[in-house]
Amino acid sequence: QVRLVQSGGGSVQAGGSLRLSCVVSGYIYGSYCMAWFRQAPGKEREEVARIDSAGRHQYTDSVKGRFTISQDNAKKNLYLQMNSLKSEDTAMYYCAAPDCASGHVDSNGWGQGTQVTVSS
């Protein structure tokens, strides 16, 4: 089954940068996209960035212009470059492989998560 293993994250001061990485192994059935999610304490999980089936990069408004999602051509590696970090970016970040049509992420389509903490 598919396995997504994350690296990166940590604690930084506001205005700093971090890069998250996600390595995908195994096979994902069907048509899937690659995405990054985050969940802050007391908040619902939100999708931060996605590369859709057409290769378009999409971002939630709160990170637009600061975060960049990228992947290699084989879709084996996924990255999230985070610049100009703010305290409100503090969250647990997850890479994911959602179904492109439905957006659903099954139990095997999540990375293990990595904590990003930004101090103001």
Short mmCIF file of C-alpha atoms in Angstrom, two decimals, residues 57-103:
data_model
loop_
_atom_site.label_atom_id
_atom_site.label_comp_id
_atom_site.label_asym_id
_atom_site.label_seq_id
_atom_site.Cartn_x
_atom_site.Cartn_y
_atom_site.Cartn_z
CA HIS A 57 -1.09 24.93 -8.09
CA GLN A 58 -3.81 26.06 -5.75
CA TYR A 59 -3.49 27.77 -2.39
CA THR A 60 -5.75 28.88 0.37
CA ASP A 61 -5.86 32.66 0.59
CA SER A 62 -4.08 32.86 3.91
CA VAL A 63 -0.85 31.40 2.50
CA LYS A 64 -0.98 32.69 -1.05
CA GLY A 65 2.22 34.44 -2.00
CA ARG A 66 4.12 32.93 0.91
CA PHE A 67 3.89 29.17 0.39
CA THR A 68 4.89 27.19 -2.67
CA ILE A 69 3.90 23.60 -3.41
CA SER A 70 6.00 21.55 -5.78
CA GLN A 71 6.59 17.95 -6.81
CA ASP A 72 8.86 15.94 -9.04
CA ASN A 73 7.67 14.60 -12.38
CA ALA A 74 7.08 11.10 -11.02
CA LYS A 75 4.98 12.47 -8.17
CA LYS A 76 7.25 10.64 -5.75
CA ASN A 77 8.32 13.70 -3.81
CA LEU A 78 6.18 16.56 -2.63
CA TYR A 79 7.41 19.78 -1.06
CA LEU A 80 5.99 22.78 0.67
CA GLN A 81 8.23 25.81 0.86
CA MET A 82 6.97 28.18 3.53
CA ASN A 83 8.32 31.72 3.62
CA SER A 84 7.43 34.76 5.70
CA LEU A 85 5.94 32.52 8.34
CA LYS A 86 3.42 33.95 10.77
CA SER A 87 2.31 32.79 14.18
CA GLU A 88 -1.05 31.84 12.70
CA ASP A 89 0.74 29.29 10.51
CA THR A 90 1.42 27.22 13.61
CA ALA A 91 -0.18 23.83 13.04
CA MET A 92 0.39 20.19 12.38
CA TYR A 93 1.04 19.81 8.68
CA TYR A 94 0.17 16.71 6.65
CA CYS A 95 0.96 15.73 3.11
CA ALA A 96 -1.82 13.84 1.42
CA ALA A 97 -2.89 12.15 -1.79
CA PRO A 98 -6.56 12.99 -2.23
CA ASP A 99 -8.73 11.57 -4.96
CA CYS A 100 -8.74 14.24 -7.63
CA ALA A 101 -12.45 14.03 -8.31
CA SER A 102 -13.86 13.77 -4.80
CA GLY A 103 -11.09 15.25 -2.70
#
